[in-house]
Coordinates of C-alpha atoms in Angstrom, one line a residue:
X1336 CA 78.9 143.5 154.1
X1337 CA 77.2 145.8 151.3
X1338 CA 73.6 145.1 150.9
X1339 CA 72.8 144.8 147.5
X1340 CA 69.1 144.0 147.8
X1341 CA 67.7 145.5 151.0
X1342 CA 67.7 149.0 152.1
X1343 CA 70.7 149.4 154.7
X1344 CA 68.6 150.0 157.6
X1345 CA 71.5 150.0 160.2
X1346 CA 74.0 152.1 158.0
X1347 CA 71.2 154.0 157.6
X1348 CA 70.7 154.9 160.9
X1349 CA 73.8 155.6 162.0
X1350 CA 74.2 158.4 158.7
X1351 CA 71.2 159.9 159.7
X1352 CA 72.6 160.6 163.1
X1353 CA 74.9 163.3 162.0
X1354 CA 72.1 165.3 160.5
X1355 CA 72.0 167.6 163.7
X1356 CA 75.1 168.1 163.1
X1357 CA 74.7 169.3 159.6
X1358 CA 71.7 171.6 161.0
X1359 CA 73.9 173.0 163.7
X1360 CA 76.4 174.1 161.1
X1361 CA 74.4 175.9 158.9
X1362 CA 72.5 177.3 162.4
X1363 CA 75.6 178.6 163.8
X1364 CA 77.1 180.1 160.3
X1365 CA 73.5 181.8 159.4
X1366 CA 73.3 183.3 163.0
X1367 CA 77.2 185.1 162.1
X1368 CA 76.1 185.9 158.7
X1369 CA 72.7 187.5 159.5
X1370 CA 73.4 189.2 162.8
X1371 CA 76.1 191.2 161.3
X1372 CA 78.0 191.7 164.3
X1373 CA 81.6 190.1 164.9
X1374 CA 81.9 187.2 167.3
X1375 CA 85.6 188.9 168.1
X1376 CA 84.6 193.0 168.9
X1377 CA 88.2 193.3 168.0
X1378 CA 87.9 192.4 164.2
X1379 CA 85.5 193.4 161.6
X1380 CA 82.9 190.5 160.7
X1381 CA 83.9 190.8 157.1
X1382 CA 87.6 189.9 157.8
X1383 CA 86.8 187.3 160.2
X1384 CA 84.2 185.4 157.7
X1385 CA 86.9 185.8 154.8
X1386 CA 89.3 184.1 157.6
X1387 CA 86.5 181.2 157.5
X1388 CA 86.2 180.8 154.1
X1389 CA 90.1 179.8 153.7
X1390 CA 90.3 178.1 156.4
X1391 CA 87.0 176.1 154.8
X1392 CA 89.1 175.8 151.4
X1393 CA 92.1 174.6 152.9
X1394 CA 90.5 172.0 155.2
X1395 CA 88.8 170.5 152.1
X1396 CA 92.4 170.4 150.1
X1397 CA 93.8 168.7 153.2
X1398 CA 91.0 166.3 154.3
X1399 CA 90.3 165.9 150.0
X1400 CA 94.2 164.1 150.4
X1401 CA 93.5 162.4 153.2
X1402 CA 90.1 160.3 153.2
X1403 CA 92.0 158.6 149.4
X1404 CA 94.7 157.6 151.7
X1405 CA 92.1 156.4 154.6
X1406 CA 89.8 153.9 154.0
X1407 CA 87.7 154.2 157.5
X1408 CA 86.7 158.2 157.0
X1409 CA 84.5 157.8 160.3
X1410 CA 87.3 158.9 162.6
X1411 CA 87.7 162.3 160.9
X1412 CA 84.0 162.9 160.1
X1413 CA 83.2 162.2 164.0
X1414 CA 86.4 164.3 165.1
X1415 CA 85.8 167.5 162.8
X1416 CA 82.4 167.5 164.1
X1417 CA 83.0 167.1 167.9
X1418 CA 85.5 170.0 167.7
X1419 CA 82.9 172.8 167.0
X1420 CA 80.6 171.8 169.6
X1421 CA 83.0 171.0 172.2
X1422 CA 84.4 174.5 171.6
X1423 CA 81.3 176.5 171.7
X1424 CA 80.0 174.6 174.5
X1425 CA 83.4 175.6 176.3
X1426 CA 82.7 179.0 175.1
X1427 CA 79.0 179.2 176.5
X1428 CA 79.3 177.3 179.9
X1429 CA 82.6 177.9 180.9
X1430 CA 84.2 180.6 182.7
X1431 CA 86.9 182.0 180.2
X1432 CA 89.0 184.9 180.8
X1433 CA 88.3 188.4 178.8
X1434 CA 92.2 187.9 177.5
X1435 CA 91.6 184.6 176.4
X1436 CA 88.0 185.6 174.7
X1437 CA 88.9 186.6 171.5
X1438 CA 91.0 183.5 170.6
X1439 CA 88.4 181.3 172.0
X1440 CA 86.3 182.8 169.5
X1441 CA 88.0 182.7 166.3
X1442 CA 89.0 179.4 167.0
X1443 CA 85.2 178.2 167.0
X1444 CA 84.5 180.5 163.9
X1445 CA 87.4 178.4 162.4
X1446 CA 86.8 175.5 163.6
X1447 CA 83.1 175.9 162.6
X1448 CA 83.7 176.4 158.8
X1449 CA 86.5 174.0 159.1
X1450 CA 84.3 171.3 160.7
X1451 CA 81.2 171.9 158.2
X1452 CA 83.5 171.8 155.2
X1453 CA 85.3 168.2 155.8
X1454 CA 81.8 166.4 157.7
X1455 CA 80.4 166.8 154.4
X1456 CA 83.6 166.1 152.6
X1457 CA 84.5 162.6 154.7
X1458 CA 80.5 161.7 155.4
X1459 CA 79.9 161.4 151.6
X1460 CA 82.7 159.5 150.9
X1461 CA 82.0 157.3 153.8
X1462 CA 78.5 156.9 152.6
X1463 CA 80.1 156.5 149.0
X1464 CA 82.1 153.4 150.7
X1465 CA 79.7 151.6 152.5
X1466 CA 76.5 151.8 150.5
X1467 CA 75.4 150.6 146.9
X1468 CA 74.4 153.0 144.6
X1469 CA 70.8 152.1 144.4
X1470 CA 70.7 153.3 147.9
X1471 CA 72.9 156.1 148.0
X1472 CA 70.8 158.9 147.2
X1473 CA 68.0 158.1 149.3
X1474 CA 69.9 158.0 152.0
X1475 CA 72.0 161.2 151.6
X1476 CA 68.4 163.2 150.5
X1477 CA 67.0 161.8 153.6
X1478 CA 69.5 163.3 155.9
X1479 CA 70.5 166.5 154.1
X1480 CA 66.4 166.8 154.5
X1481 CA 66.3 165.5 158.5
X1482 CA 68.7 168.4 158.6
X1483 CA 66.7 170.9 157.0
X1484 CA 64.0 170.1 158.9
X1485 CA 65.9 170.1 162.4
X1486 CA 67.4 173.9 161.1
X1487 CA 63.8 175.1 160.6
X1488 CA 63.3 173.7 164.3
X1489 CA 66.1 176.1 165.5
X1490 CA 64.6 178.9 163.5
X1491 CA 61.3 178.5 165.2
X1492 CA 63.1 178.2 168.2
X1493 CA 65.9 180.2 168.2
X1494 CA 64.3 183.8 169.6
X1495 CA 63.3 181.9 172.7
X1496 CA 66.1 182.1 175.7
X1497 CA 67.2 180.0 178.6
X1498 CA 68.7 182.0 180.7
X1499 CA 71.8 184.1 178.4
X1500 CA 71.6 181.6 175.9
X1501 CA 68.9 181.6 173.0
X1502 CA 66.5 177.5 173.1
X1503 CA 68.0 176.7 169.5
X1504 CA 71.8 176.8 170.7
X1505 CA 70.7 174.7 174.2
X1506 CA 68.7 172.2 171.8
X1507 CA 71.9 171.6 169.5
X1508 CA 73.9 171.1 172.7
X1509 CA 71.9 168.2 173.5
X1510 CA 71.0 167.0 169.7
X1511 CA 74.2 167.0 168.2
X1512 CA 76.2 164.4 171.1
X1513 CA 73.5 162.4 171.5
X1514 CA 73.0 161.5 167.6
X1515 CA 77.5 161.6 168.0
X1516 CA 76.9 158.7 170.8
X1517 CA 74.4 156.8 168.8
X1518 CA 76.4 156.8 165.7
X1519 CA 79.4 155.6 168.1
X1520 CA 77.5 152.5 169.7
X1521 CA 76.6 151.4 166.3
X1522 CA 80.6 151.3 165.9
X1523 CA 80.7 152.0 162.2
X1524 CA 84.5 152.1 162.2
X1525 CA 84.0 148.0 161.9
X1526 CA 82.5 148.5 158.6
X1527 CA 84.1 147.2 155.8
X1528 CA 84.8 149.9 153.1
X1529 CA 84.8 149.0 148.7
X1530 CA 86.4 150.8 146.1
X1531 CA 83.0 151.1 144.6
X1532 CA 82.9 153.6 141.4
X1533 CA 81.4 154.1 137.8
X1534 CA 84.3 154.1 135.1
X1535 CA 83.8 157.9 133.1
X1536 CA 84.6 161.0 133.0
X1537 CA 83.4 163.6 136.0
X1538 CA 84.1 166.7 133.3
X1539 CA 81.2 165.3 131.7
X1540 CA 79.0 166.7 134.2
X1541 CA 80.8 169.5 136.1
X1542 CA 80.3 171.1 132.5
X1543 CA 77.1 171.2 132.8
X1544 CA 76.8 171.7 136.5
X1545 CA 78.8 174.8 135.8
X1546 CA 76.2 176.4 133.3
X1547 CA 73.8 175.7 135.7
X1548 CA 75.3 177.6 138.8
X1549 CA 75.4 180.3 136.4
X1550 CA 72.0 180.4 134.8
X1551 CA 70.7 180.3 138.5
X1552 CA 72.9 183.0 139.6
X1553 CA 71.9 185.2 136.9
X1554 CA 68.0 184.0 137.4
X1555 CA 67.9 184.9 140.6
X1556 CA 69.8 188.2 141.0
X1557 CA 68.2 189.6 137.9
X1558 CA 64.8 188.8 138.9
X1559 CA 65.1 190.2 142.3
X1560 CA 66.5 193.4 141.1
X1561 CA 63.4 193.1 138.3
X1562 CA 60.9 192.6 141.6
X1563 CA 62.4 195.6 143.3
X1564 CA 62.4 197.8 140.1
X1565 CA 58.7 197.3 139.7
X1566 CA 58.7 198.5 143.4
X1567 CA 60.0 201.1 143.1
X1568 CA 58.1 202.4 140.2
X1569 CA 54.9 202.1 141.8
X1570 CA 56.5 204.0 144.8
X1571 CA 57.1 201.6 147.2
X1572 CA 59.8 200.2 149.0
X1573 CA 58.7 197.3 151.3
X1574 CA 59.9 194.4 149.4
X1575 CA 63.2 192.4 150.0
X1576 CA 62.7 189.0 149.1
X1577 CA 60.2 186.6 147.7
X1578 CA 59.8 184.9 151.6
X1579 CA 59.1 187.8 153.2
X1580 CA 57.0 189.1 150.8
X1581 CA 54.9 185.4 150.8
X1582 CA 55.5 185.2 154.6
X1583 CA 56.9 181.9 154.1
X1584 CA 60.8 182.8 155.5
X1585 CA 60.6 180.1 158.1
X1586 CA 59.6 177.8 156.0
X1587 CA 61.8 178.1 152.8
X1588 CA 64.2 175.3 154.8
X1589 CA 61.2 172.7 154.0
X1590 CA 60.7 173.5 150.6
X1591 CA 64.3 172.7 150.0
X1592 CA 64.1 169.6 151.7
X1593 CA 61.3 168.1 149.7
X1594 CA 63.5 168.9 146.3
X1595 CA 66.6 167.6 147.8
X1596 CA 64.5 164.5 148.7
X1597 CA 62.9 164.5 144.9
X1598 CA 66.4 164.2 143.7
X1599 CA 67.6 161.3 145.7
X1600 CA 64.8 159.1 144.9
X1601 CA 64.7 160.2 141.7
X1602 CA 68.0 159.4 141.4
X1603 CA 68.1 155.8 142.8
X1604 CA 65.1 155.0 140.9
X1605 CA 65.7 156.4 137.3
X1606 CA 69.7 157.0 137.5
X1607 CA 71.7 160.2 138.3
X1608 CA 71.8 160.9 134.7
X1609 CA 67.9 161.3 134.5
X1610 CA 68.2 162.9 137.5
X1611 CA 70.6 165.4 136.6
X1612 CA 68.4 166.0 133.0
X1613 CA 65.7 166.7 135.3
X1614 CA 67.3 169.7 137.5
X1615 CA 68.7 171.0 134.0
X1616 CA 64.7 170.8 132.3
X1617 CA 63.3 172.3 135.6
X1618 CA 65.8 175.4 135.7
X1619 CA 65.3 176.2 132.3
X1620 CA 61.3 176.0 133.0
X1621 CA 62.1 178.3 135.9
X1622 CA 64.0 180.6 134.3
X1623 CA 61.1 181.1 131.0
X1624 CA 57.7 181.1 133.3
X1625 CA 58.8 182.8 136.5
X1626 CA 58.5 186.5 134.4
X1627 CA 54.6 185.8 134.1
X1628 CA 54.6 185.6 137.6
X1629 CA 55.3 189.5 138.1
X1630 CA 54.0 192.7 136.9
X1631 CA 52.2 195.9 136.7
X1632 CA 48.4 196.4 136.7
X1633 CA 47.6 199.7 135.8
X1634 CA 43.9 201.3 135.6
X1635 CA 44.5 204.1 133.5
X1636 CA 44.6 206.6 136.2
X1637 CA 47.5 208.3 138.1
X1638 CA 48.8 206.5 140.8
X1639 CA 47.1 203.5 140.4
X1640 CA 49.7 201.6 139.4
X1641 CA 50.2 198.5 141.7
X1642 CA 52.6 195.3 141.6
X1643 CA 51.4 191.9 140.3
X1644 CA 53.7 189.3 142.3
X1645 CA 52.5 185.9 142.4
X1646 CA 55.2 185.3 145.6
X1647 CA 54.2 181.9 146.8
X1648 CA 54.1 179.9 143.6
X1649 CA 57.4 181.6 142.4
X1650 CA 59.2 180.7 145.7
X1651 CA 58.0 177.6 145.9
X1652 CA 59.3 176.6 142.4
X1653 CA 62.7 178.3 143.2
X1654 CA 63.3 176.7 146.4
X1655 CA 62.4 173.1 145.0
X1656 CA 64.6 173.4 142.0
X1657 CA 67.7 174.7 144.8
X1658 CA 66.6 171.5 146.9
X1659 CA 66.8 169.3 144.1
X1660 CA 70.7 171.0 142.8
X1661 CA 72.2 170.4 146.3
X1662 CA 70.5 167.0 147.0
X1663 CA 71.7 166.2 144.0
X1664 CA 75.3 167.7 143.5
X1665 CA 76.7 167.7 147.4
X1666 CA 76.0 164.2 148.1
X1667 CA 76.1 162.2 144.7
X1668 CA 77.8 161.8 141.4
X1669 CA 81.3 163.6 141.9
X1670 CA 82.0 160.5 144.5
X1671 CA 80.4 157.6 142.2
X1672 CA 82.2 158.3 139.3
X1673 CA 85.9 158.3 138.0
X1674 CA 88.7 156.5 139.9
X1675 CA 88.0 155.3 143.2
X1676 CA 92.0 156.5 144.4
X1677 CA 90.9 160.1 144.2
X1678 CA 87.5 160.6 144.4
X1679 CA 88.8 162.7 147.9
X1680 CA 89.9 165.6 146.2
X1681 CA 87.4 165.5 143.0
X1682 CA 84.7 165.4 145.6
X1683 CA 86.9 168.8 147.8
X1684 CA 87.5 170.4 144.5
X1685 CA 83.5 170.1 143.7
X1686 CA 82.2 171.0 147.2
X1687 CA 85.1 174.6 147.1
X1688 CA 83.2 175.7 143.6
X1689 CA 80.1 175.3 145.6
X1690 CA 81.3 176.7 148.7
X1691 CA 82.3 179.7 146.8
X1692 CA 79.1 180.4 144.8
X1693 CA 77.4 180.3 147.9
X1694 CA 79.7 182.9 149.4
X1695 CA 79.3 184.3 146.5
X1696 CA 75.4 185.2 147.4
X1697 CA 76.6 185.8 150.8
X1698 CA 78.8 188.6 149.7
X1699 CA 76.0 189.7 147.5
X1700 CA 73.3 189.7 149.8
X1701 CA 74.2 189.9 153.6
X1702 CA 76.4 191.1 156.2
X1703 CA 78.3 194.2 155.6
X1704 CA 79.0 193.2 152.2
X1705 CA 75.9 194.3 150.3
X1706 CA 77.2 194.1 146.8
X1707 CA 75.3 196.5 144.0
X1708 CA 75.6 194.5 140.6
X1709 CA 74.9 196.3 137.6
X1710 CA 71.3 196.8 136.5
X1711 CA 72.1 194.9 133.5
X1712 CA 71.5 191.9 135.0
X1713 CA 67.9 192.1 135.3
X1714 CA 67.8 193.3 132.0
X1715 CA 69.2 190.4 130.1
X1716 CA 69.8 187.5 132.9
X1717 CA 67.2 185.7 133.1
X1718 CA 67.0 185.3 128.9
X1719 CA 70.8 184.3 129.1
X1720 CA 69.6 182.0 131.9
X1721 CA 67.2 180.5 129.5
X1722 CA 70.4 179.9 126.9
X1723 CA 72.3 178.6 129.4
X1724 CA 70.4 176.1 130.7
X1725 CA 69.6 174.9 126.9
X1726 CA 73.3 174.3 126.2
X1727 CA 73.5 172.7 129.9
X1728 CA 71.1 170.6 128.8
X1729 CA 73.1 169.9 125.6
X1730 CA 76.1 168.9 127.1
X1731 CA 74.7 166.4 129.2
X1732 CA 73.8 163.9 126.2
X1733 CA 77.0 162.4 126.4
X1734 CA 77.4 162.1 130.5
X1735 CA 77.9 158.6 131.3
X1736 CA 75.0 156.5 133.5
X1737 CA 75.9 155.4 136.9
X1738 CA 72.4 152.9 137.5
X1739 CA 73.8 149.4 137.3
X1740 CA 77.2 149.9 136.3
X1741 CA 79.0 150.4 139.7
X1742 CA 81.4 148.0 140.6
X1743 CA 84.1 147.4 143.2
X1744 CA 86.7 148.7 141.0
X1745 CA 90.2 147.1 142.7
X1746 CA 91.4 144.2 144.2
X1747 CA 89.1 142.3 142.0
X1748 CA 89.5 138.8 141.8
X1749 CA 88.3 135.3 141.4
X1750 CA 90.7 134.1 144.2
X1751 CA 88.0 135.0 147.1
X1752 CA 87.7 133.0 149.9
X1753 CA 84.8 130.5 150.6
X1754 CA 82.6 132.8 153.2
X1755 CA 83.4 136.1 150.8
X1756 CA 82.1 134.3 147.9
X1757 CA 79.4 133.4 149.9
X1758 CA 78.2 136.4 151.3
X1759 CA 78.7 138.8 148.0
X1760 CA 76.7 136.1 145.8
X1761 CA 74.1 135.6 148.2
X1762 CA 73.5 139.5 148.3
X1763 CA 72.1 139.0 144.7
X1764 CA 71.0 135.6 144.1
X1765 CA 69.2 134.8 147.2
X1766 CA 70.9 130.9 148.9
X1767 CA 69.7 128.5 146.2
X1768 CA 72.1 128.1 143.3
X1769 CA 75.1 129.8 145.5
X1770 CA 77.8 127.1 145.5
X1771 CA 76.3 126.2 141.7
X1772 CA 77.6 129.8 141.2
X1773 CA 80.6 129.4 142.9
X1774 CA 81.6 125.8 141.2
X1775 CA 81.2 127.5 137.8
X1776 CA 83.7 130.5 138.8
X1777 CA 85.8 128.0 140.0
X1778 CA 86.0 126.2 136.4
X1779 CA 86.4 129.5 134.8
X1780 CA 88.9 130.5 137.4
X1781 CA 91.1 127.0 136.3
X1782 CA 89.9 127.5 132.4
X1783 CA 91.6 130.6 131.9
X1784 CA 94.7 129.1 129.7
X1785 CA 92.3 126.8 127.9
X1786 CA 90.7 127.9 124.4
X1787 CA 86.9 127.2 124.0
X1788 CA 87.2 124.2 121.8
X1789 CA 90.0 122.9 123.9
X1790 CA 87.4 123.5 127.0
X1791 CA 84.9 121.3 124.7
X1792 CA 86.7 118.6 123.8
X1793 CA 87.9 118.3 128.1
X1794 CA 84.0 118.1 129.2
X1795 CA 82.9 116.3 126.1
X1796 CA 81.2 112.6 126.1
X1797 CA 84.2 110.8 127.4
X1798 CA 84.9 112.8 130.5
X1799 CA 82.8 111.0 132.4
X1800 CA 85.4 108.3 132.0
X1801 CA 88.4 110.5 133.2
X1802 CA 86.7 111.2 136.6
X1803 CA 84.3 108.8 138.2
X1804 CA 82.5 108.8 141.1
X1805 CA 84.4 106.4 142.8
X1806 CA 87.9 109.2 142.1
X1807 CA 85.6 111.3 144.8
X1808 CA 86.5 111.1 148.4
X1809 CA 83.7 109.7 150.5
X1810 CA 82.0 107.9 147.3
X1811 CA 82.0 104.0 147.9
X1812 CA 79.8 101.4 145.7
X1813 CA 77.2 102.3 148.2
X1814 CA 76.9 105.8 147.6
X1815 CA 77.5 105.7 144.1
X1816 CA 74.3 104.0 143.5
X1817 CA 72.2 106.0 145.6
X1818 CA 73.3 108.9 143.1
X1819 CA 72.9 107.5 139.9
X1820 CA 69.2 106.2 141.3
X1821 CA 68.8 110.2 142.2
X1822 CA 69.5 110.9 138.4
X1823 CA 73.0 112.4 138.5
X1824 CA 75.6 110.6 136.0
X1825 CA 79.0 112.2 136.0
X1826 CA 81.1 114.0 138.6
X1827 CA 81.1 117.0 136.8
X1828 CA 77.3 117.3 137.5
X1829 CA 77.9 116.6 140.8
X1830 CA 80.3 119.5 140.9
X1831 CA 78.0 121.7 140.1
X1832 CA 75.0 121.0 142.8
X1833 CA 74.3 122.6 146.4
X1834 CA 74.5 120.7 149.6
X1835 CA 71.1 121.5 150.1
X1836 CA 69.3 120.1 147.0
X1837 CA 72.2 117.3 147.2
X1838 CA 70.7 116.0 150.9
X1839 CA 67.1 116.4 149.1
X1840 CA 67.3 114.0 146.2
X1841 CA 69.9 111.4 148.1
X1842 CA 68.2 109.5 150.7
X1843 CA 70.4 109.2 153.7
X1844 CA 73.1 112.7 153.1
X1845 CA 72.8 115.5 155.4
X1846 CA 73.4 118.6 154.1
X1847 CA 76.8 118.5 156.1
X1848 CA 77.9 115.4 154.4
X1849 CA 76.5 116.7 151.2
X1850 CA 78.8 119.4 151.0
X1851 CA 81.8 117.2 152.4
X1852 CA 81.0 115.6 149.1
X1853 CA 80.8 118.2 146.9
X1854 CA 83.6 120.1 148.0
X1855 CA 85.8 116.8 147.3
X1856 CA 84.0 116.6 143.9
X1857 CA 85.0 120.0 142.9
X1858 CA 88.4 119.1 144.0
X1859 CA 88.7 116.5 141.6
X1860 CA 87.3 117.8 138.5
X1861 CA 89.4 121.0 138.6
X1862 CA 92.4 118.7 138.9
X1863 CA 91.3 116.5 136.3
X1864 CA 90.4 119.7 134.0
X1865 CA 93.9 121.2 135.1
X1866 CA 96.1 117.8 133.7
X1867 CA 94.2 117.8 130.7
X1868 CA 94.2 121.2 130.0
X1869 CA 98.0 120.6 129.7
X1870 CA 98.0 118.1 127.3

């Protein structure tokens, strides 16, 4: 059952639970990327991460066509992310031999980008099936952040060995199956899943999304080539990024948490549309103040020139903003709005343009890539950052809201059973006037063919003549008295009361008997409305 007015405490926790599994991903794929040597001695790295990246691209295609034809994702989120672990734990504990090495591992360097790609593919929409939108992007902020934080922990960690194998590897042998077996006890799979969406247009922010990648792209690569210019005018070479320079590298994974968790509350609390105006506003601040932030000081005299870089504050306000796009454009919106029978592959198509801009920086900046762009960039990118962002922020004033207008989007229908009505009204409206609720959907439900003044003239002045108390089952000259001495006149107003007020202002009903009665009253006034209707 969706919660509509309390926090899904229990969905919650079993979501959270694959956040190890989220920081041994990015772990595992940041220790190929930055070691720059093969896991296969036979191939080059650069072939074998190119390999990955396909394999990524086509997982998401695939799994994007699946999870519209599945309704219970959980199977495939918890299958592609025991693979990966299984595989390197075969890999590390097991005795393997040499000729059977090299497939072993390419099949975990597949099976790694494979796995990370379609968790975060089938987890979203799961999340997106299960949980309200109010809700939504707290939780998904507050595991993408759990995993941040549990990647910074193997960073810490991860010099320190057990035996041949390094303490952050060990730690996300036992992490990652133990938050797997929780997740699995809470049995999840029993969960009912809704077609829950927003009717718009997705184009009307992957527009502006768009522009944004790109004005951060062309930010951040022409300021650092501007850093390392300055550098290298004053006759130095030491610097190589903003982290190093600050000494903040281990903790850049905790800055990007707190934005990532900014955006989700922000956009639970004000709407993702706020939300989104809000990443678009804070890049464009980025892009305009970060050039005060660096400089040269010179003194007049010959080689005492010296850099001006302001490290920490400029970091800090680029790793927020990059914690606030991913919390904020991984998790949310691409899912929520549109039509809920493909929201698979929008989300897959979404999640390969950011898998690729991120390669994209990979290629740029690590492994044996190291990709020279030209020094025009930090001439003119971050000013056609600045323009960018302005027309981003343009484009978003016609992006449809999400806050309050999600809604189960098929199968909808007033023909609900009794205990369905029951428990989706009483999500909103508390227990009190629940069956009032439900009595008036019923009349609308057997009104539908009649005309307002039609509908007037059947519960006018003389209907109380057309259906009497004593018409009602379990209504003898006893009873009837008993409720006219309680104030009700007509069995139409009956109709429309709950057991529990019924049994209050009747001496002598239970609330069991009460709702014997009321059902039976309901009965007969939707006939009676039914034969005149047809007159």
């Amino acid at each position: 059952m969706l919660e509509y007015r309390h926090f899904p405490l229990k969905k919650a926790l079993t979501y959270l639970m694959f956040s190890p599994v989220f920081a041994y991903f990015i772990y595992s794929i940041q220790e190929i990327l930055f070691n720059q040597t093969s896991p296969v001695p036979s191939l080059d790295l650069s072939y074998v991460l190119f390999l990955g990246v396909i394999v990524a691209f086509v997982s998401l295609a695939i799994a994007g066509y699946v999870v519209d034809r599945i309704h219970r994702t959980y199977t495939i989120c918890f299958a592609t992310a025991v693979i990966p672990i299984t595989l390197d734990l075969v890999r590390t504990f097991l005795p393997i031999v040499s000729s059977s090495q090299a497939y072993i591992e390419v099949l975990f360097v597949f099976a790694l980008f494979s796995g990370f790609s379609v968790v975060t593919l089938s987890w979203s929409i799961m999340v997106n099936r299960t949980v309200v939108l109010r809700y939504r992007g707290r939780l998904s902020a507050s595991m993408f952040a759990l995993a941040l934080v549990l990647f910074l922990i193997f960073n810490i960690v991860g010099s320190t060995p057990v035996g041949a194998t390094p303490f952050a590897i060990e730690l996300a042998h036992i992490l990652v199956p133990v938050g797997l077996l929780i997740s699995l006890l809470i049995r999840p799979w029993r969960w009912q899943s809704y077609p829950l969406a927003v009717s718009g247009n997705p184009t009307k922010y992957f527009i502006p999304m768009t522009l944004l990648l790109l004005a951060h792209f062309l930010w951040y690569h022409g300021t650092m080539m501007s850093i390392q210019g300055l550098f290298r005018t004053v006759g130095e070479a030491n610097f190589s990024s903003l982290g190093e320079y600050a000494g903040w590298t281990q903790y850049e994974p905790l800055i990007v948490a707190i934005g990532a968790m900014g955006a989700g509350f922000l956009a639970d609390l004000r709407g993702r549309k706020p939300a989104f105006n809000t990443l678009v506003l804070s890049m464009g601040l980025l892009a305009i103040f970060s050039s005060t932030m660096y400089g040269i000081e010179s003194s007049g005299g010959q080689g005492s020139a010296r850099v001006i870089l302001q490290a920490w504050p400029l970091l800090l306000m680029e790793r927020l903003v990059e914690g606030f796009l991913l919390g904020l454009c991984i998790f949310l919106i691409w899912a929520e709005l549109g039509s809920p029978k493909t929201k698979g592959l929008r989300l897959s198509s979404i999640l390969v343009v950011l898998s690729g801009y991120f390669a994209l920086f990979w290629v740029i900046q690590a492994g044996p890539f190291a990709l020279q762009l030209p020094g025009l960039v930090a001439l003119v990118g971050p000013q056609i950052a600045v323009l960018l962002t302005l027309v981003a922020l343009y484009t978003t004033s016609d992006a449809p809201e999400l806050r309050g207008r999600e809604v189960e989007m098929e199968e909808l229908s007033l023909d609900f059973s009794e205990k369905m009505v029951k428990e989706t009204v009483e999500a909103f409206v508390e227990d009190e006037d629940l069956d009032s609720i439900r009595s008036q959907v019923d009349l609308i439900d057997v009104g539908t063919e009649i005309s307002d003044q039609d509908f007037r003239e059947i519960i006018g002045e003389d209907f109380n003549d057309i259906v009497s108390f004593r018409d009602i089952k379990g209504i003898g000259p006893a009873m009837e008295k008993k409720l006219r001495a309680a104030g009700y006149t007509s069995a139409a107003q009956l109709a429309g009361e709950i057991p529990s007020r019924l049994s209050r202002r009747v001496e002598g009903i239970g609330e069991e008997r009460a709702e014997k009665i009321l059902e039976a009253a309901r009965e007969v006034v939707k006939s009676a409305l039914k034969n005149n209707g047809e007159k």
